[in-house]
XYZ file of C-alpha atoms in Angstrom:
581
model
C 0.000 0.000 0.000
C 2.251 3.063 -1.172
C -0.293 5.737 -2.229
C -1.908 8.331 -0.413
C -5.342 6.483 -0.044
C -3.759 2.932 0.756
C -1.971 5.339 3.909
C -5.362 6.934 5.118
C -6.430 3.300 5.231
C -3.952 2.138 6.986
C -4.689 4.963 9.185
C -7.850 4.184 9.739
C -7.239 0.147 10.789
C -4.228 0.422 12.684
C -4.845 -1.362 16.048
C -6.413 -4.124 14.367
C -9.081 -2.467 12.873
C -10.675 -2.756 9.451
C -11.745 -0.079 6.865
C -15.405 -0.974 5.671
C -14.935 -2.625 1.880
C -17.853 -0.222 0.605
C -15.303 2.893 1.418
C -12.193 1.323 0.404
C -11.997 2.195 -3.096
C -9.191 1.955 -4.931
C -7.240 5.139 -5.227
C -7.747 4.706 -8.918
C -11.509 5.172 -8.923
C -10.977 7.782 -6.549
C -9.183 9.940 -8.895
C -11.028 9.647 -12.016
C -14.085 11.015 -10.317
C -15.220 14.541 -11.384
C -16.047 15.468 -7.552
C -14.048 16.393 -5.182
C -12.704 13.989 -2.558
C -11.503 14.104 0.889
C -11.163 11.961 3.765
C -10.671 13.774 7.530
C -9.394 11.245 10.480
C -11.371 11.861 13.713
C -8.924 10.010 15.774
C -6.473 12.580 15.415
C -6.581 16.269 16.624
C -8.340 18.851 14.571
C -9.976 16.198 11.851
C -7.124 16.861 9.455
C -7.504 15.386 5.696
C -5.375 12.488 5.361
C -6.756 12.316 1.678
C -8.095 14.214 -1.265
C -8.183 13.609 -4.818
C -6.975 15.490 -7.708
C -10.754 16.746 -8.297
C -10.558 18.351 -4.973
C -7.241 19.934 -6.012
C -8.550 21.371 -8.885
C -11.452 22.510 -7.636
C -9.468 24.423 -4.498
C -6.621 25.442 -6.330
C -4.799 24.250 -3.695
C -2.007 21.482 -3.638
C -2.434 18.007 -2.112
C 0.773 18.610 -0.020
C -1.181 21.923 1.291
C -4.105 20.238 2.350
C -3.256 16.887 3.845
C -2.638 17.421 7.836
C -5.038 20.273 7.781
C -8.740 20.693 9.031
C -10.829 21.820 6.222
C -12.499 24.962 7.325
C -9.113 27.196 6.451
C -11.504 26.767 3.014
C -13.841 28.977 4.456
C -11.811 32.016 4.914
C -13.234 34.225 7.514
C -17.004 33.259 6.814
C -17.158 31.256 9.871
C -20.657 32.189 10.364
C -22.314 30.224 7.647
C -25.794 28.224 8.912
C -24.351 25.452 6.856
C -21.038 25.206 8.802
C -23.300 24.646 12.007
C -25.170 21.847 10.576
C -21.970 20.306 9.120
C -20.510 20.531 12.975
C -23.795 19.207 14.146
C -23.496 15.964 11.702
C -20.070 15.216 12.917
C -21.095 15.399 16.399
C -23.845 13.018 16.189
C -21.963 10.527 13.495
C -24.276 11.130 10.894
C -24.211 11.887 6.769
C -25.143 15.617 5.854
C -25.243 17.540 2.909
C -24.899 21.314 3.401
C -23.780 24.090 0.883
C -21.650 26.728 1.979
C -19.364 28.866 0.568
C -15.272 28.352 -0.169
C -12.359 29.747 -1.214
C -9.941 28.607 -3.375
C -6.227 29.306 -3.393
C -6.498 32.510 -5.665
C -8.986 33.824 -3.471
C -12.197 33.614 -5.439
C -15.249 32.646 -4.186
C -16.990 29.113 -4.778
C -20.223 27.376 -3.732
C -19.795 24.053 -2.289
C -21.850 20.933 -2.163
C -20.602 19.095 0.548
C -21.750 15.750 1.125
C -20.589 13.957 4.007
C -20.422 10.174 4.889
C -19.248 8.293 8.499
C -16.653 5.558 7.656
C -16.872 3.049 10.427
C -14.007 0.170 11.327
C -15.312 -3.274 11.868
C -16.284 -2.438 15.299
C -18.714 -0.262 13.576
C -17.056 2.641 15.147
C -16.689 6.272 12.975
C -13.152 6.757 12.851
C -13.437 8.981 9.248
C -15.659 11.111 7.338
C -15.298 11.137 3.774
C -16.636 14.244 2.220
C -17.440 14.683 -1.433
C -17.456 18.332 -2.688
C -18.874 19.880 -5.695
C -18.248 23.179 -7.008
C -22.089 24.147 -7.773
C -21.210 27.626 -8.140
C -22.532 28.451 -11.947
C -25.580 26.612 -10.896
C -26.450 28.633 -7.944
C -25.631 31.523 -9.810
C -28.032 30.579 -12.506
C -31.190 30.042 -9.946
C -30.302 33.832 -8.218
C -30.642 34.747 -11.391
C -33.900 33.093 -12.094
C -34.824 33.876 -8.569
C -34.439 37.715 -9.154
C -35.908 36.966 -12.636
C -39.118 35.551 -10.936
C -39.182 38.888 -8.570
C -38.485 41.815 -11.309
C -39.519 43.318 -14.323
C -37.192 42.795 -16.987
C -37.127 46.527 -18.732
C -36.560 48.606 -15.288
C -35.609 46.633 -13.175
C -38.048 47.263 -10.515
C -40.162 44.532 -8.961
C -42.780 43.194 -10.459
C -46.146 42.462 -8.331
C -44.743 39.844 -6.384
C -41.938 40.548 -5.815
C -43.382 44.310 -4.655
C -45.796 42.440 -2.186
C -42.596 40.290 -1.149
C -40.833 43.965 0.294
C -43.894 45.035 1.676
C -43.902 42.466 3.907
C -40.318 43.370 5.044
C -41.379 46.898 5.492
C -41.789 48.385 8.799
C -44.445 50.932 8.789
C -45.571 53.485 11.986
C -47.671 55.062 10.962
C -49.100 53.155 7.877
C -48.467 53.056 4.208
C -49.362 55.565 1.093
C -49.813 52.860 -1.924
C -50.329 54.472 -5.190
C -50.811 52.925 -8.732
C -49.824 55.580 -11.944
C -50.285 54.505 -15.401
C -48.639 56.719 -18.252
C -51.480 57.032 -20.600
C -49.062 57.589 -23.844
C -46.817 54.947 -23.501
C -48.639 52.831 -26.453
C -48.534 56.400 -28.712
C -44.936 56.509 -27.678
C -44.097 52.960 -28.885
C -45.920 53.479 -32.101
C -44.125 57.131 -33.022
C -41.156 56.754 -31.478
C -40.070 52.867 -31.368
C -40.031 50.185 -28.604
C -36.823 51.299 -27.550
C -38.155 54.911 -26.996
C -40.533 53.231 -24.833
C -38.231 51.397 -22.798
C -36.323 54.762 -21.862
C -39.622 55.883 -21.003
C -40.420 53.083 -18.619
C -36.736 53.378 -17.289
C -37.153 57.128 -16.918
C -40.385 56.445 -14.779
C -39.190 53.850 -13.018
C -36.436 55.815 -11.586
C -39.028 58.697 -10.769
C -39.939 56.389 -8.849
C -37.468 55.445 -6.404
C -36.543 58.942 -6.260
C -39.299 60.190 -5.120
C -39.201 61.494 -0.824
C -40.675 58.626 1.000
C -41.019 55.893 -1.358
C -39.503 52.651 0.403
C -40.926 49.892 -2.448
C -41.440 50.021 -6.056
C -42.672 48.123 -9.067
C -43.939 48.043 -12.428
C -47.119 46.236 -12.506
C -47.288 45.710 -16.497
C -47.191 47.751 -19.435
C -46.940 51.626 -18.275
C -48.660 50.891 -14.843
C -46.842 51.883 -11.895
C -47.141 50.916 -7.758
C -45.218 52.294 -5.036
C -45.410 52.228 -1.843
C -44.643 55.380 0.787
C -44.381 56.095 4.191
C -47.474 57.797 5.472
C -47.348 61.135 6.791
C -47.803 61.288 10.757
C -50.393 63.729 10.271
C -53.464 61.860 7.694
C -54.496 65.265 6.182
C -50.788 65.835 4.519
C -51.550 62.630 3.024
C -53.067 64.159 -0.142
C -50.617 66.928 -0.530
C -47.834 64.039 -0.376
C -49.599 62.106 -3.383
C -50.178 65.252 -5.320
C -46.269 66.472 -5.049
C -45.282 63.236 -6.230
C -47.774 63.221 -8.909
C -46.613 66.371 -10.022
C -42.588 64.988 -10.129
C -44.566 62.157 -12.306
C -46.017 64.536 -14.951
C -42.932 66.418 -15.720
C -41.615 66.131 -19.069
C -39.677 63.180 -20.350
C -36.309 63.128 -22.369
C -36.743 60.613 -25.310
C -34.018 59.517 -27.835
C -34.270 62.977 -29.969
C -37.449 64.462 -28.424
C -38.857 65.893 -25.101
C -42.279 64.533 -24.450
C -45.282 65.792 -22.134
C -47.339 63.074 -21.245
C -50.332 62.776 -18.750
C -50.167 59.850 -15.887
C -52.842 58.969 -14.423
C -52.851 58.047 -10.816
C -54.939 56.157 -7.982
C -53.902 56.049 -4.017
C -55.042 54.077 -0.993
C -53.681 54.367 2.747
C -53.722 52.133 5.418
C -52.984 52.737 9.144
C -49.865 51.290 10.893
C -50.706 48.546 13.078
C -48.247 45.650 14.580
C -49.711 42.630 11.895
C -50.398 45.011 8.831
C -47.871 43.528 6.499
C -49.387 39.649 6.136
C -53.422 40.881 6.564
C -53.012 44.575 4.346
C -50.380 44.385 1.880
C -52.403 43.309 -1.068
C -55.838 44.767 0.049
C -53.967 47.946 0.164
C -52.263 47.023 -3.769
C -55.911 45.902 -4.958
C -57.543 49.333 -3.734
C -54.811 51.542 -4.984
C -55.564 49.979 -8.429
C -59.232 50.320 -7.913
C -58.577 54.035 -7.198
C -56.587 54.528 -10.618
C -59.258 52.550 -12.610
C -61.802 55.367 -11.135
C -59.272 57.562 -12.272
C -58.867 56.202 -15.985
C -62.599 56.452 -16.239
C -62.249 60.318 -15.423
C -60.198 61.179 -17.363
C -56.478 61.016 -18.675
C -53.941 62.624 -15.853
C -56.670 62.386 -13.148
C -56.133 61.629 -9.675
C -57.963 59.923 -7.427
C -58.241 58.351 -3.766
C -59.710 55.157 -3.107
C -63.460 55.417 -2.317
C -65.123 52.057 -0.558
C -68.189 52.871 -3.185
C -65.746 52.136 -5.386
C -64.979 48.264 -3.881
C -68.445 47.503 -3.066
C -68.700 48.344 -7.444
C -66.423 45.826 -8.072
C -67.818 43.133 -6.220
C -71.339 44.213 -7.482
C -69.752 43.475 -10.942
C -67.859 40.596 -10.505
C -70.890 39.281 -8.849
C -73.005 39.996 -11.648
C -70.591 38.830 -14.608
C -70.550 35.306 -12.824
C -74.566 35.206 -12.622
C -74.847 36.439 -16.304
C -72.012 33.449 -17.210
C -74.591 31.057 -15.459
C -77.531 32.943 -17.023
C -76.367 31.473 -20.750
C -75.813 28.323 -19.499
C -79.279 27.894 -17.966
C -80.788 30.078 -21.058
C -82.154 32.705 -19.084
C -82.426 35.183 -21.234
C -85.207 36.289 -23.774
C -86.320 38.712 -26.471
C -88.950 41.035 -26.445
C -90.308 42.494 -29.143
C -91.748 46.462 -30.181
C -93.831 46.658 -33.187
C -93.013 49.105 -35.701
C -95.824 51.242 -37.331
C -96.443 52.246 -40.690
C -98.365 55.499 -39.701
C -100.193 55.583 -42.496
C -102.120 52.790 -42.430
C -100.859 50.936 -38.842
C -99.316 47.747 -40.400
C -96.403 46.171 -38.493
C -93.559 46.165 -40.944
C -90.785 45.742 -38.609
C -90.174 44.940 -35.130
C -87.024 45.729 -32.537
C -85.986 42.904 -30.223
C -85.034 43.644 -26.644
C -82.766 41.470 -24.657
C -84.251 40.730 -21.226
C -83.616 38.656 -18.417
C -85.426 36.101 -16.710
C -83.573 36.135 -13.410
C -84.177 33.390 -11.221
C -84.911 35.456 -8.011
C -85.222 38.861 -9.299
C -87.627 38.217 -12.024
C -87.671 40.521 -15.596
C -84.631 42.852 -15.901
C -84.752 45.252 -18.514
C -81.214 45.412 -20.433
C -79.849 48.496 -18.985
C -79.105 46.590 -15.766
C -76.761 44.410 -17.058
C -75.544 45.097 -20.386
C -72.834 47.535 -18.727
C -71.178 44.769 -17.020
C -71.903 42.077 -19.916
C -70.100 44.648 -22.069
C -67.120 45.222 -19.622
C -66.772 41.216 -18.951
C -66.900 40.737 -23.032
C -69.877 38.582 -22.065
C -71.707 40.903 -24.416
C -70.604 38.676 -27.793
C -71.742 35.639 -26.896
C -75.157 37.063 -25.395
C -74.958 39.190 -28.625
C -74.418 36.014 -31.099
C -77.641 34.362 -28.852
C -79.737 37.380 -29.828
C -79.083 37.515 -32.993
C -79.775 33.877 -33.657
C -83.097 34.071 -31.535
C -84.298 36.999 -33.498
C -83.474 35.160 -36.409
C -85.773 32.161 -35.688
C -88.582 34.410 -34.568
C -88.180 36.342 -37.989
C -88.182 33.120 -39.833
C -91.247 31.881 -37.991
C -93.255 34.755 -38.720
C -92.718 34.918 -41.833
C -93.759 30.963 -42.259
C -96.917 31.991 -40.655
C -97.375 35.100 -43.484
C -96.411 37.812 -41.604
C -93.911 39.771 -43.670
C -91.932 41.747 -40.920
C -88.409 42.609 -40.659
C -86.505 41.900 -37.028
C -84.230 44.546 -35.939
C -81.051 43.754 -33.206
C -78.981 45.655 -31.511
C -75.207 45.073 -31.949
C -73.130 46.412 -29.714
C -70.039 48.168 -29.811
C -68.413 45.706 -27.969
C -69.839 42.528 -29.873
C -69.313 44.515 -33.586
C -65.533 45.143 -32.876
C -64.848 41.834 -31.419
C -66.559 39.610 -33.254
C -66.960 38.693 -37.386
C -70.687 39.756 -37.919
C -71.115 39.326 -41.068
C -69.661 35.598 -40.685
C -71.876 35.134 -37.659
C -74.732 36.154 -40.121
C -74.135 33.629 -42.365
C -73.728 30.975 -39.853
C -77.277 32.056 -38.697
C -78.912 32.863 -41.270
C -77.412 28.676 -42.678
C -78.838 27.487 -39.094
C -82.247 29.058 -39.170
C -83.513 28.968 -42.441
C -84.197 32.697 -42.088
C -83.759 34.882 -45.274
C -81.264 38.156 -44.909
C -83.872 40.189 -45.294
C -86.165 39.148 -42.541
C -83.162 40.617 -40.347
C -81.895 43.743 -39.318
C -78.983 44.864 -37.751
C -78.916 48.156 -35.742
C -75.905 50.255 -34.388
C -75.680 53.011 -32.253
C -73.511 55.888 -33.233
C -70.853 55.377 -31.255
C -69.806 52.384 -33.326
C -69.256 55.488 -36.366
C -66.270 56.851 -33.775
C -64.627 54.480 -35.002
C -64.931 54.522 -38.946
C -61.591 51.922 -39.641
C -61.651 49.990 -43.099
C -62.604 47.216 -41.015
C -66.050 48.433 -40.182
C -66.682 49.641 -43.710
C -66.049 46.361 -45.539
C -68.263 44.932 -42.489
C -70.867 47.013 -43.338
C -70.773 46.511 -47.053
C -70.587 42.952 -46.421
C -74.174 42.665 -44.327
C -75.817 45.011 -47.299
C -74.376 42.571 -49.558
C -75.891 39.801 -48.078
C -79.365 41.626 -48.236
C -79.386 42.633 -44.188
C -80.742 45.673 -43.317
C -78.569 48.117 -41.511
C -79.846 50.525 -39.187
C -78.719 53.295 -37.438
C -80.111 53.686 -33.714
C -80.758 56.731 -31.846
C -79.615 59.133 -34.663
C -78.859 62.626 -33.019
C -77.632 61.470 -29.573
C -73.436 61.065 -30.462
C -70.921 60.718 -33.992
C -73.655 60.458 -36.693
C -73.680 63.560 -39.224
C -76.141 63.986 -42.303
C -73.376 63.369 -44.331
C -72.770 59.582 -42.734
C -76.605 58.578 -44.006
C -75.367 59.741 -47.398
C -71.729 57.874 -47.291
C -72.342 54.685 -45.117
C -75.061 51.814 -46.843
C -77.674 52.185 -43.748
C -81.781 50.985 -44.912
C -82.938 52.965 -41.695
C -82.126 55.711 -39.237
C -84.299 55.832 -35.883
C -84.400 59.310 -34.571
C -83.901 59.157 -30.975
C -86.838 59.473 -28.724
C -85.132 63.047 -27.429
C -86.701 64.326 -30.928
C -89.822 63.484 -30.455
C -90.639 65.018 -26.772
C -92.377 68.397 -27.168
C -92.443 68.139 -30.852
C -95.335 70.133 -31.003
C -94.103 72.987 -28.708
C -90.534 73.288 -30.309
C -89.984 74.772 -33.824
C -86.011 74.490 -33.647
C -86.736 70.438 -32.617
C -89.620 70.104 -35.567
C -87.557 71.779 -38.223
C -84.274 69.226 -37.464
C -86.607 66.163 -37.242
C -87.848 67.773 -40.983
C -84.645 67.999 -41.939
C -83.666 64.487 -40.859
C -86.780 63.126 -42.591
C -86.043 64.678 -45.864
C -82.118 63.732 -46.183
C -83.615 59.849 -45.325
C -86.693 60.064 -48.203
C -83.561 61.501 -50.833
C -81.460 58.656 -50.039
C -84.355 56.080 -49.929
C -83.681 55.186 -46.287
C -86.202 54.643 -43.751
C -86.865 57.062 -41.152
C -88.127 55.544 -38.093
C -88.815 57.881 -35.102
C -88.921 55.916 -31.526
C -90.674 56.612 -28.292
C -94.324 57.927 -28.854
C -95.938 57.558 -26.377
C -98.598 60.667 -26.769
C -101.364 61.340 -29.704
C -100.086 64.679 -30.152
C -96.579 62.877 -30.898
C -98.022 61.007 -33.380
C -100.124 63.690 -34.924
C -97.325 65.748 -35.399
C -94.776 63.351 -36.940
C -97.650 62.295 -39.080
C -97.428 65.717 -39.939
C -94.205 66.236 -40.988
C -93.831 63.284 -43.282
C -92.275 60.452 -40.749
C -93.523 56.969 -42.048
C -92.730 54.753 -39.616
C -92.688 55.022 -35.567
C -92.719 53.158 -32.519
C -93.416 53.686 -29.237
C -95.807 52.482 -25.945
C -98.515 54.483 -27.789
C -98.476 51.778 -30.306
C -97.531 48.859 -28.161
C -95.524 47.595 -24.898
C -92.534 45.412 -25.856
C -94.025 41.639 -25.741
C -92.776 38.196 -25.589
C -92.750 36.114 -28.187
C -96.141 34.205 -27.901
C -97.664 37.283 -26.938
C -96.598 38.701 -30.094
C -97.480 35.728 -32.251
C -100.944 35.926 -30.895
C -100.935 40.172 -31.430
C -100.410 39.642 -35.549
C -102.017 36.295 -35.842
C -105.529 38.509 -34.516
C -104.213 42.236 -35.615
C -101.700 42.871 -38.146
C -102.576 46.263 -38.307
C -102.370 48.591 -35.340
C -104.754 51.684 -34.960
C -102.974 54.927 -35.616
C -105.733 57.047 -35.498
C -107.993 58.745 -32.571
């Protein structure tokens, strides 16, 4: 036994003893292994290694003549407070394997993480009289999950935290008297990207970011997503300096930015909440206090770009009202709780029914008959609104192609809404409908309110050209109430315009009123459109619009909204309504 491992053994069985077969490798196996290996005697003073490998050499830096008689922890430099050196110490004591990580040095000086597994060798007598320790320099992969670790914790572009990493430092943060948490969002930043390049933006967000942390009293930071904002503040001892505090900082957040080539003035909008200090606020108020901060800026959004606002409970308790209400009008489709309703329209001339508007309604289980205008805000918000949309359209469609089996020639109306007509291919849901039902185009309408002229793209041309080209009406509702000009009834392929019931009130009474609803009527009869004017409810109404030309109308005067067997039954027995006193 000449080499260095054949010694330690005989080290370890002198007195009779033997070294355990499983640990007596031969010194050749020993040194082809990647790891580092070292064997420490416990029967002499100080542990020293009696062995190592060349692995552990290279690893170290250090020679084997410079580590054999010597207790490993000169390794550890002057980091002798380590957790993991405890544990190792601990293991020893008590005979047992361990596998700890701490940190090295090697001969150079540099810094390495170790994996340091260690295993009792016992003699014969089943007594520890060695440790073998295998070490592994796991330095590039420790490295690589800090790095994924911070990854995981901040945003990429600014290197702020991202959300959960933000609520991670709140949670750190000692707080008095309470926290100011505010939310900004820079209301350009998609302009910016689009004029300037996504590199512009990124200054921006760097720019804002370091606004940020500038700012007097902000202890934690983060970029939410996109060009939204949180920090967190101290909060002033005294609560009424609170909103002066916000407002300076939202003043060092509005001040012009520097761009590659430009200077830009941009509006950011902002939101705050504040909580009190208390001893357990971190764990129970950290994200409440997040959540209403972004609640506050939403209320702010709606206001108005570069608003500010504080958080208002009303504005919580409108939240929950919606989410409550999104997840009863999800369940409302599945249980096919809603219905259509429909309004007659009147040919004033002689009362037939030529056309008819369906109304969405719902059936709710507890509260009974809702009219639309207590829920289509929310289904519109949710995007809930395009399938309930597509179900409307398809129910109107039957009901059109029902009555007109039965031989009552009437056109069905629907409104579209904004939400559904931007979102969703109409003209392809037409088609799929129209295939479906057996319905002809023309039994079907589609109306639009202004607002979806706001946004005259090529898109919503061609749509438009496509439903007239399929032979479906196109109507526009409440004409005079938003975008629509004249000029649109000329340029766009519309088959009706409704005058909004506004016109009609006081018609007799107001000559400025009478002389636009004239107006409106004659630009409709030149382009061969049809003018329908909604609402009357009064004889004089009618009288009047009779009066000044208007063909068609509907309104209570004529008839309530009905459901569909209701209406079945109404032109089975009267196709014609009365029109006259």
């Amino acid at each position: 036994m000449n080499g260095p491992f054949q010694r330690a053994a005989r080290l370890a069985t002198e007195g009779g003893a033997t070294l355990s077969l499983e640990l007596a490798l031969n010194e050749q196996t020993l040194e082809g292994f990647s790891d580092g290996i070292a064997v420490a005697d416990l029967s002499m003073p100080d542990y020293p290694l009696v062995y190592v490998n060349s692995a552990f050499e290279r690893i170290s830096g250090y020679q084997r003549g410079e580590l054999l008689g010597r207790n490993c922890r000169f390794l550890q430099g002057d980091e002798r407070q380590q957790p993991a050196i405890e544990a190792m110490a601990q293991a020893i004591a008590e005979r047992r394997d361990a596998t700890v990580v701490l940190r090295n040095y090697r001969r150079d000086g540099t810094p390495f993480w170790n994996e340091l597994r260690l295993c009792p060798l016992r003699n014969a007598d089943g007594k520890v009289t060695h440790y073998l320790g295998n070490m592994r320099d796991v330095t590039s992969i420790r490295d690589l999950n800090e790095q994924l670790a911070r990854a995981a914790i901040h945003d990429e572009v600014t290197d702020l935290l991202n959300r959960r990493g933000l609520l991670d430092r709140l949670a750190t943060i000692e707080a008095p008297h309470g926290l100011l948490m505010l939310c900004c969002d820079i209301d350009q930043l998609r302009d910016v990207n689009a004029t300037y390049g996504r590199a512009a933006g990124d200054v921006l967000l760097r720019e804002m970011s370091q606004r940020l942390e500038r700012c007097t009293g902000v202890v934690a930071a983060g970029r939410l997503g996109a060009g939204q904002f949180a920090a967190a503040l101290q909060r002033p001892p005294c609560p009424s300096e609170a909103e002066a505090t916000v407002a300076s900082l939202h003043a060092e957040l509005r001040l012009p930015f520097t761009l590659p080539g430009a200077l830009v003035s941009l509006t950011v909008t902002l939101g705050w909440a504040s909580c009190a200090g208390s001893q357990s606020w971190v764990a129970a108020e950290a994200e409440p206090l997040l959540i209403k901060a972004e609640a506050a800026l939403y209320a702010a959004k709606a206001a108005g770009r570069g608003e500010r606002r504080v958080f208002d409970p009303a504005i919580e308790r409108e939240s929950r009202r919606r989410l409550r209400l999104t997840a009863e009008l999800r369940n409302a489709l599945a249980q096919k709780e809603f219905a259509l309703h429909y309004q007659p329209k009147v040919e004033l001339t002689s009362g037939r029914v030529i056309g008819l508007e369906a109304l969405l309604r719902w059936q709710h289980p507890v509260f009974g008959l809702q009219p639309p205008d207590r829920f289509l805000p929310v289904a519109e918000q949710s995007g809930l609104i395009v399938e309930i949309g597509a179900w409307a359209l398809a129910e109107a469609a039957r009901t059109a192609a029902e009555l007109n089996r039965r031989g009552h020639a009437v056109q069905i109306a629907v409104n579209v809404s904004p939400v559904q007509f931007h979102r969703d291919d109409i003209p392809g849901l037409m088609r799929r409908i129209l295939t479906e039902t057996g319905a002809e185009p023309g039994w079907v309408s589609v109306e639009l309110t202004e607002t979806v002229l706001a946004d005259r793209t090529a898109r919503t041309l061609a749509c438009f050209n496509a439903l007239r080209e399929m032979g479906i009406g196109l109507a526009m509702d409440d004409f005079g109430t938003g975008f629509a000009s004249l000029d649109q009834l000329r340029s766009l392929p519309f088959t009706e315009v409704k005058l909004d019931r506004s016109f009609v009130r006081n018609l007799d009474r107001d000559p400025v009123q009478s002389a636009i609803v004239t107006g409106v009527l004659g630009v409709a009869h030149a382009l061969g459109i049809t003018a329908i004017c909604e609402g009357v409810e009064t004889e004089a109404e009618r009288r009047h619009l009779m009066m000044l030309g208007c063909p068609v109308a509907q309104g209570y005067l004529f008839s309530l909204p009905l459901a569909q067997e209701d209406l079945f039954w109404l032109l089975d027995k009267h196709a014609s309504l009365p029109v006259t006193a």
